[in-house]
XYZ file of C-alpha atoms in Angstrom:
438
model
C 20.773 72.775 137.239
C 17.919 73.237 134.759
C 19.007 72.741 131.156
C 17.581 74.646 128.239
C 15.154 72.641 126.133
C 17.169 71.311 123.199
C 15.369 71.747 119.887
C 15.828 68.112 118.862
C 14.693 66.555 122.169
C 11.261 64.906 122.103
C 9.495 65.035 125.476
C 7.652 61.806 124.738
C 10.935 59.814 124.542
C 12.637 59.164 127.879
C 15.820 57.444 126.626
C 17.708 57.135 123.372
C 19.581 53.837 123.523
C 22.569 53.963 121.174
C 23.973 50.594 120.068
C 27.100 50.352 117.862
C 27.083 47.097 115.893
C 29.924 45.317 114.152
C 29.911 41.570 113.391
C 27.938 40.455 116.459
C 25.133 38.436 114.848
C 25.348 35.930 117.722
C 24.494 38.559 120.351
C 22.533 41.455 118.854
C 19.061 39.870 119.120
C 19.459 39.295 122.856
C 20.778 42.831 123.272
C 17.782 44.491 121.571
C 15.300 42.111 123.201
C 16.620 43.157 126.621
C 15.500 46.713 125.798
C 12.077 45.499 124.685
C 11.668 43.876 128.115
C 11.796 47.279 129.857
C 8.491 48.552 131.254
C 7.357 51.986 132.404
C 9.725 53.914 130.177
C 9.516 55.309 126.640
C 12.577 54.708 124.511
C 14.029 54.738 121.032
C 16.732 52.324 119.889
C 19.357 53.707 117.488
C 21.609 51.022 116.014
C 24.634 52.146 114.018
C 25.912 49.269 111.901
C 29.628 49.806 111.253
C 29.623 47.925 107.914
C 29.275 44.447 109.436
C 30.310 41.565 107.186
C 28.177 38.922 108.926
C 24.371 38.791 109.308
C 24.205 41.570 111.920
C 22.775 44.147 109.528
C 20.071 41.775 108.229
C 19.045 41.043 111.822
C 18.846 44.767 112.568
C 16.677 45.447 109.516
C 14.246 42.740 110.636
C 13.899 44.470 114.020
C 13.394 47.827 112.300
C 10.602 46.518 110.056
C 8.683 45.158 113.041
C 9.259 47.978 115.573
C 8.583 51.677 115.000
C 10.946 52.745 117.801
C 13.987 51.028 116.244
C 16.129 53.075 113.841
C 18.957 51.475 111.845
C 21.795 53.465 110.267
C 24.573 51.849 108.266
C 27.910 53.633 107.934
C 31.255 52.971 106.301
C 33.499 51.126 108.773
C 34.799 53.837 111.101
C 34.828 52.299 114.581
C 32.736 52.490 117.714
C 33.586 56.106 118.546
C 32.234 57.289 115.191
C 29.118 55.130 115.557
C 28.326 56.542 118.989
C 28.853 60.129 117.813
C 26.407 59.557 114.981
C 23.924 58.113 117.460
C 24.247 61.181 119.707
C 23.457 63.493 116.782
C 20.377 61.451 115.839
C 19.066 60.989 119.377
C 15.769 62.575 120.459
C 15.355 61.218 124.000
C 15.671 63.237 127.214
C 18.489 60.894 128.275
C 21.109 58.894 126.403
C 22.348 55.409 127.280
C 25.117 53.580 125.406
C 24.651 49.828 125.070
C 27.211 47.610 123.357
C 25.643 45.100 120.987
C 27.165 42.050 122.665
C 25.910 43.114 126.130
C 22.376 43.485 127.485
C 20.241 45.126 130.172
C 18.668 43.557 133.228
C 14.837 43.442 133.174
C 12.829 46.540 134.141
C 15.726 48.756 135.235
C 15.515 51.735 132.883
C 12.414 53.166 134.544
C 14.270 53.237 137.877
C 17.243 55.220 136.660
C 15.099 57.639 134.647
C 13.048 58.324 137.775
C 16.228 58.883 139.798
C 17.676 61.184 137.153
C 14.459 63.213 136.984
C 14.314 63.560 140.777
C 17.930 64.690 141.121
C 18.193 66.867 137.960
C 21.642 65.424 137.221
C 23.977 65.928 134.260
C 24.614 62.219 134.332
C 24.024 59.245 136.573
C 26.304 56.223 136.944
C 25.325 52.686 137.891
C 26.823 49.241 138.426
C 27.078 46.187 136.215
C 27.280 42.444 136.485
C 29.689 40.364 134.413
C 28.906 37.328 132.321
C 31.867 35.188 131.220
C 31.697 33.145 128.044
C 34.924 31.458 129.088
C 35.527 30.901 132.796
C 39.279 31.253 132.148
C 38.750 34.968 131.522
C 37.377 35.498 135.028
C 40.714 35.801 136.872
C 41.829 38.886 134.941
C 38.602 40.855 135.229
C 36.865 40.251 138.581
C 38.523 42.945 140.688
C 37.977 45.669 138.113
C 34.209 45.395 137.836
C 33.257 45.440 141.514
C 30.173 47.327 142.693
C 30.729 50.840 144.027
C 29.237 51.869 147.352
C 28.942 55.178 149.171
C 28.504 57.608 146.273
C 24.772 58.239 146.529
C 24.861 61.991 147.171
C 24.852 64.582 144.383
C 28.334 65.968 143.741
C 30.427 67.639 141.072
C 31.880 65.379 138.431
C 35.457 66.310 139.443
C 34.773 65.368 143.071
C 33.109 62.089 142.094
C 35.963 61.181 139.724
C 38.554 61.967 142.407
C 36.871 59.773 145.000
C 36.511 56.866 142.590
C 40.121 57.029 141.351
C 41.694 57.496 144.763
C 39.583 54.589 146.094
C 40.624 52.435 143.092
C 36.987 52.119 141.995
C 36.969 54.112 138.760
C 35.652 52.365 135.626
C 36.054 54.336 132.403
C 32.989 52.980 130.617
C 30.381 55.191 128.934
C 27.996 52.228 129.064
C 27.659 52.735 132.831
C 26.205 56.251 132.485
C 22.719 57.657 131.924
C 23.407 61.085 130.425
C 21.153 64.121 130.222
C 20.843 64.761 126.478
C 20.557 68.541 126.713
C 23.627 68.725 128.940
C 25.642 66.495 126.591
C 24.721 68.529 123.537
C 25.294 71.842 125.314
C 28.819 70.779 126.314
C 29.597 69.448 122.792
C 31.269 66.327 124.200
C 32.010 63.605 121.668
C 33.944 60.362 121.480
C 37.475 60.435 120.075
C 37.317 58.539 116.789
C 39.612 55.998 115.125
C 40.978 54.493 118.357
C 40.185 51.709 120.788
C 39.359 52.737 124.392
C 37.321 55.700 123.136
C 35.377 55.601 126.418
C 38.410 56.762 128.405
C 38.585 60.329 127.094
C 34.822 60.734 126.813
C 34.285 59.733 130.452
C 37.155 61.898 131.718
C 35.715 64.971 129.996
C 32.208 64.200 131.235
C 33.475 64.160 134.826
C 35.454 67.340 134.175
C 32.409 69.267 132.926
C 29.537 67.918 135.050
C 28.185 69.919 137.974
C 25.634 67.352 139.191
C 26.444 63.630 139.235
C 25.088 60.795 141.354
C 25.626 57.033 141.555
C 22.727 54.573 141.555
C 23.685 51.493 143.563
C 22.181 48.804 141.405
C 23.373 46.477 138.648
C 21.662 47.758 135.504
C 23.972 46.492 132.766
C 25.283 42.995 131.961
C 28.767 43.096 130.470
C 29.683 40.010 128.470
C 33.386 39.111 128.548
C 34.151 36.978 125.534
C 37.059 35.976 123.386
C 37.955 38.095 120.366
C 36.318 41.272 121.636
C 38.232 44.571 121.712
C 39.218 43.975 125.337
C 40.314 40.321 124.981
C 41.741 40.071 121.453
C 45.475 39.679 120.874
C 47.418 42.881 121.235
C 48.544 44.729 118.109
C 50.121 48.090 117.344
C 46.621 49.599 117.280
C 46.256 48.918 121.017
C 49.519 50.759 121.676
C 48.562 53.647 119.418
C 45.130 53.989 121.036
C 46.503 54.052 124.576
C 49.029 56.688 123.507
C 46.259 58.879 122.144
C 44.347 58.523 125.424
C 47.520 59.447 127.313
C 48.257 62.448 125.088
C 44.733 63.858 125.160
C 44.450 63.146 128.877
C 47.630 65.161 129.471
C 45.994 68.112 127.716
C 43.151 67.891 130.202
C 45.538 67.537 133.150
C 47.689 70.515 132.268
C 44.647 72.785 132.011
C 43.174 71.938 135.410
C 43.472 75.004 137.675
C 45.737 74.720 140.722
C 42.711 75.318 142.951
C 41.477 71.842 141.945
C 44.499 70.011 143.371
C 42.511 66.922 144.446
C 41.193 66.478 140.916
C 44.692 67.119 139.538
C 46.077 64.309 141.679
C 43.299 61.944 140.662
C 43.801 62.609 136.942
C 47.584 62.223 137.382
C 47.050 58.853 139.025
C 44.654 57.773 136.297
C 47.068 58.815 133.531
C 49.833 56.957 135.348
C 47.707 53.842 134.927
C 47.186 54.660 131.242
C 50.957 55.071 130.818
C 51.500 51.681 132.457
C 48.976 50.287 129.978
C 51.009 51.694 127.082
C 54.125 49.890 128.286
C 52.177 46.691 128.983
C 50.637 46.614 125.520
C 53.945 47.461 123.882
C 55.580 44.441 125.532
C 52.716 42.205 124.369
C 52.394 43.739 120.921
C 52.402 41.150 118.146
C 54.003 43.730 115.883
C 56.562 44.857 118.428
C 59.512 44.129 116.188
C 58.022 46.290 113.419
C 56.967 48.897 115.961
C 60.416 49.070 117.530
C 62.353 49.408 114.266
C 61.897 53.175 114.349
C 61.449 53.729 118.096
C 63.890 52.227 120.575
C 61.396 51.841 123.412
C 58.017 53.037 124.518
C 59.431 55.881 126.579
C 60.731 57.502 123.411
C 57.148 57.524 122.215
C 55.873 58.914 125.504
C 58.382 61.740 125.218
C 57.077 62.458 121.711
C 53.536 62.481 123.058
C 54.454 65.167 125.591
C 55.759 67.357 122.784
C 52.651 67.127 120.595
C 50.487 70.260 120.569
C 51.089 73.626 122.177
C 51.682 72.472 125.731
C 54.832 71.528 127.653
C 55.603 70.177 131.076
C 56.777 73.218 133.011
C 57.922 73.474 136.599
C 54.432 74.166 138.061
C 53.277 70.837 136.634
C 56.172 68.680 137.834
C 54.359 67.776 141.044
C 51.754 65.990 138.920
C 54.385 63.670 137.481
C 55.842 62.999 140.910
C 52.465 62.055 142.338
C 52.328 59.021 140.040
C 55.930 58.058 140.809
C 55.355 58.336 144.568
C 52.346 56.030 144.277
C 54.461 53.559 142.329
C 56.950 53.396 145.211
C 54.286 53.346 147.927
C 52.394 50.476 146.306
C 55.472 48.256 145.895
C 56.436 45.656 148.481
C 60.047 46.754 147.953
C 62.143 48.295 145.186
C 65.411 47.678 143.351
C 67.041 50.581 141.530
C 68.655 49.203 138.371
C 71.372 51.735 137.648
C 73.819 52.989 140.269
C 75.109 56.077 138.498
C 74.146 59.721 138.919
C 70.492 59.173 137.991
C 70.111 56.155 140.267
C 71.594 58.051 143.217
C 69.405 61.074 142.475
C 66.281 58.920 142.418
C 67.360 57.263 145.666
C 67.865 60.650 147.332
C 64.416 61.725 146.176
C 62.801 58.568 147.553
C 64.532 59.149 150.881
C 63.384 62.773 150.898
C 59.836 61.513 150.524
C 60.426 59.261 153.570
C 60.095 56.131 151.437
C 63.736 55.051 151.659
C 62.745 51.928 153.578
C 61.227 50.593 150.351
C 64.637 50.389 148.612
C 66.314 47.041 149.189
C 69.273 47.372 146.795
C 70.991 49.041 143.892
C 71.722 46.899 140.868
C 74.071 46.890 137.887
C 74.378 44.687 134.830
C 77.714 43.422 136.197
C 79.160 43.598 139.714
C 82.759 42.484 140.170
C 83.479 43.532 143.756
C 81.451 44.130 146.891
C 80.129 47.654 146.751
C 77.939 49.798 148.952
C 76.103 53.027 148.130
C 74.839 54.921 151.153
C 74.757 51.657 153.069
C 72.893 49.745 150.368
C 74.515 46.796 148.660
C 74.931 46.748 144.900
C 73.972 43.457 143.253
C 74.028 42.086 139.739
C 70.649 42.409 138.032
C 70.761 38.704 137.225
C 70.175 37.984 140.913
C 66.725 39.585 140.625
C 65.305 37.246 137.998
C 61.892 36.279 139.382
C 62.032 39.135 141.897
C 58.527 39.811 143.327
C 59.141 43.511 144.073
C 59.449 46.424 141.691
C 62.515 47.081 139.505
C 63.002 50.692 138.416
C 65.449 51.338 135.599
C 67.344 54.524 136.499
C 69.777 55.345 133.733
C 70.530 57.875 131.038
C 69.039 57.368 127.627
C 72.498 56.419 126.366
C 72.591 53.360 128.657
C 68.941 52.381 128.553
C 69.043 50.312 125.374
C 71.802 48.015 126.660
C 70.085 47.646 130.038
C 66.759 46.807 128.390
C 68.535 44.130 126.367
C 69.887 42.644 129.606
C 66.397 42.605 131.130
C 65.022 40.921 128.030
C 67.776 38.284 128.115
C 67.008 37.580 131.786
C 63.269 37.451 130.960
C 62.561 40.197 133.496
C 59.400 41.864 132.214
C 58.017 43.588 135.294
C 60.015 46.806 135.449
C 59.463 50.555 135.206
C 61.557 52.739 132.935
C 61.682 56.356 134.103
C 61.129 58.899 131.344
C 63.199 62.081 131.148
C 60.289 64.193 132.398
C 60.012 62.319 135.685
C 63.791 62.393 136.125
C 63.840 66.152 135.536
C 60.963 66.621 137.956
C 62.934 64.677 140.591
C 66.009 66.835 139.999
C 63.920 69.988 140.269
C 62.395 68.770 143.538
C 65.886 68.217 144.946
C 67.018 71.616 143.646
C 69.297 70.286 140.921
C 67.532 71.749 137.895
C 66.748 70.052 134.573
C 68.889 68.547 131.888
């Protein structure tokens, strides 16, 4: 697709490299120097200082004085999303690349991806990264996520590319791994969501939704530095929970507006949002401010229910299959499953799992207390205390009235790896079985 010439694009600048900066004086010189090492490509560097309190801004000004293609803007502290949006508005290059100030580029790689982008006339191009660990102890939690992606070298729609990546468990929601056509980005009016962490998640999802021509370049272009006290490795606070909830809420708006004809993309987005939802629960359990957070909200599922109600959209029957896709994957991926709750909801969930031909995954029902031997449909019912340290998946299947007490039992037993079904998934299961909603 040929894009209209944007009025603010300068043909003599190949790439605008946008670098948000906040208190990274230790790293910013290496970051900018890695751009200076690029040959065969014309670039501008736009650094947005987010009101750093260390020497980052002074370092940036020194670079600006000595280099005509470096532009420094200082803003009131507003976060990385705001900084990137300002950089997009100021950019004049034919392509845009986002570079975090504590990361850097490999030598002489920008010319390669610009050439590839020019040849293929893409909306955006993705590429791979290598990881540098400041602390070797951080390696175990990150290695699998940042693996190279192979087999995506043909031009395809963004929705098709996203679907393949997600369903192959190879999707990385990082804007830093994209070379974006500036005219396309400005024509589509895509921006980063501001005032949250994980601002890349929504931006990338919408880029894949809108793009007609995307390709992957199988080479490590970017070096991602994993260090202590960054956004991704700092201790969890309420802001992490809030940010993930915003990603979940806004992602649901995207999901519920995907046409039924794009069922593969629907399923991929549903799976991705299932992972975001799991991240909400994970961060809530780790939240330093959990006690304060939980004073007004009994558990994270209450919040997720509130998220569904925000805005002018609702989960209606045609969309229930999207919820069930994520639940089915949860069962399929488990070694085996215990249903904690043997009442009406537990039995309904069990019947649904059997209907999906996944009944072999269920090893037992469980209750908080079991006084006598009991069987349900041939399955034994055991006390939840017997599953402390259980390696499989525990699914809490109970009414909202009983959930609080059951969660207290799980906390007392130090069982942290469980899934609490929200009312929307339960209603979707009932509707699938023909029982209607509550």
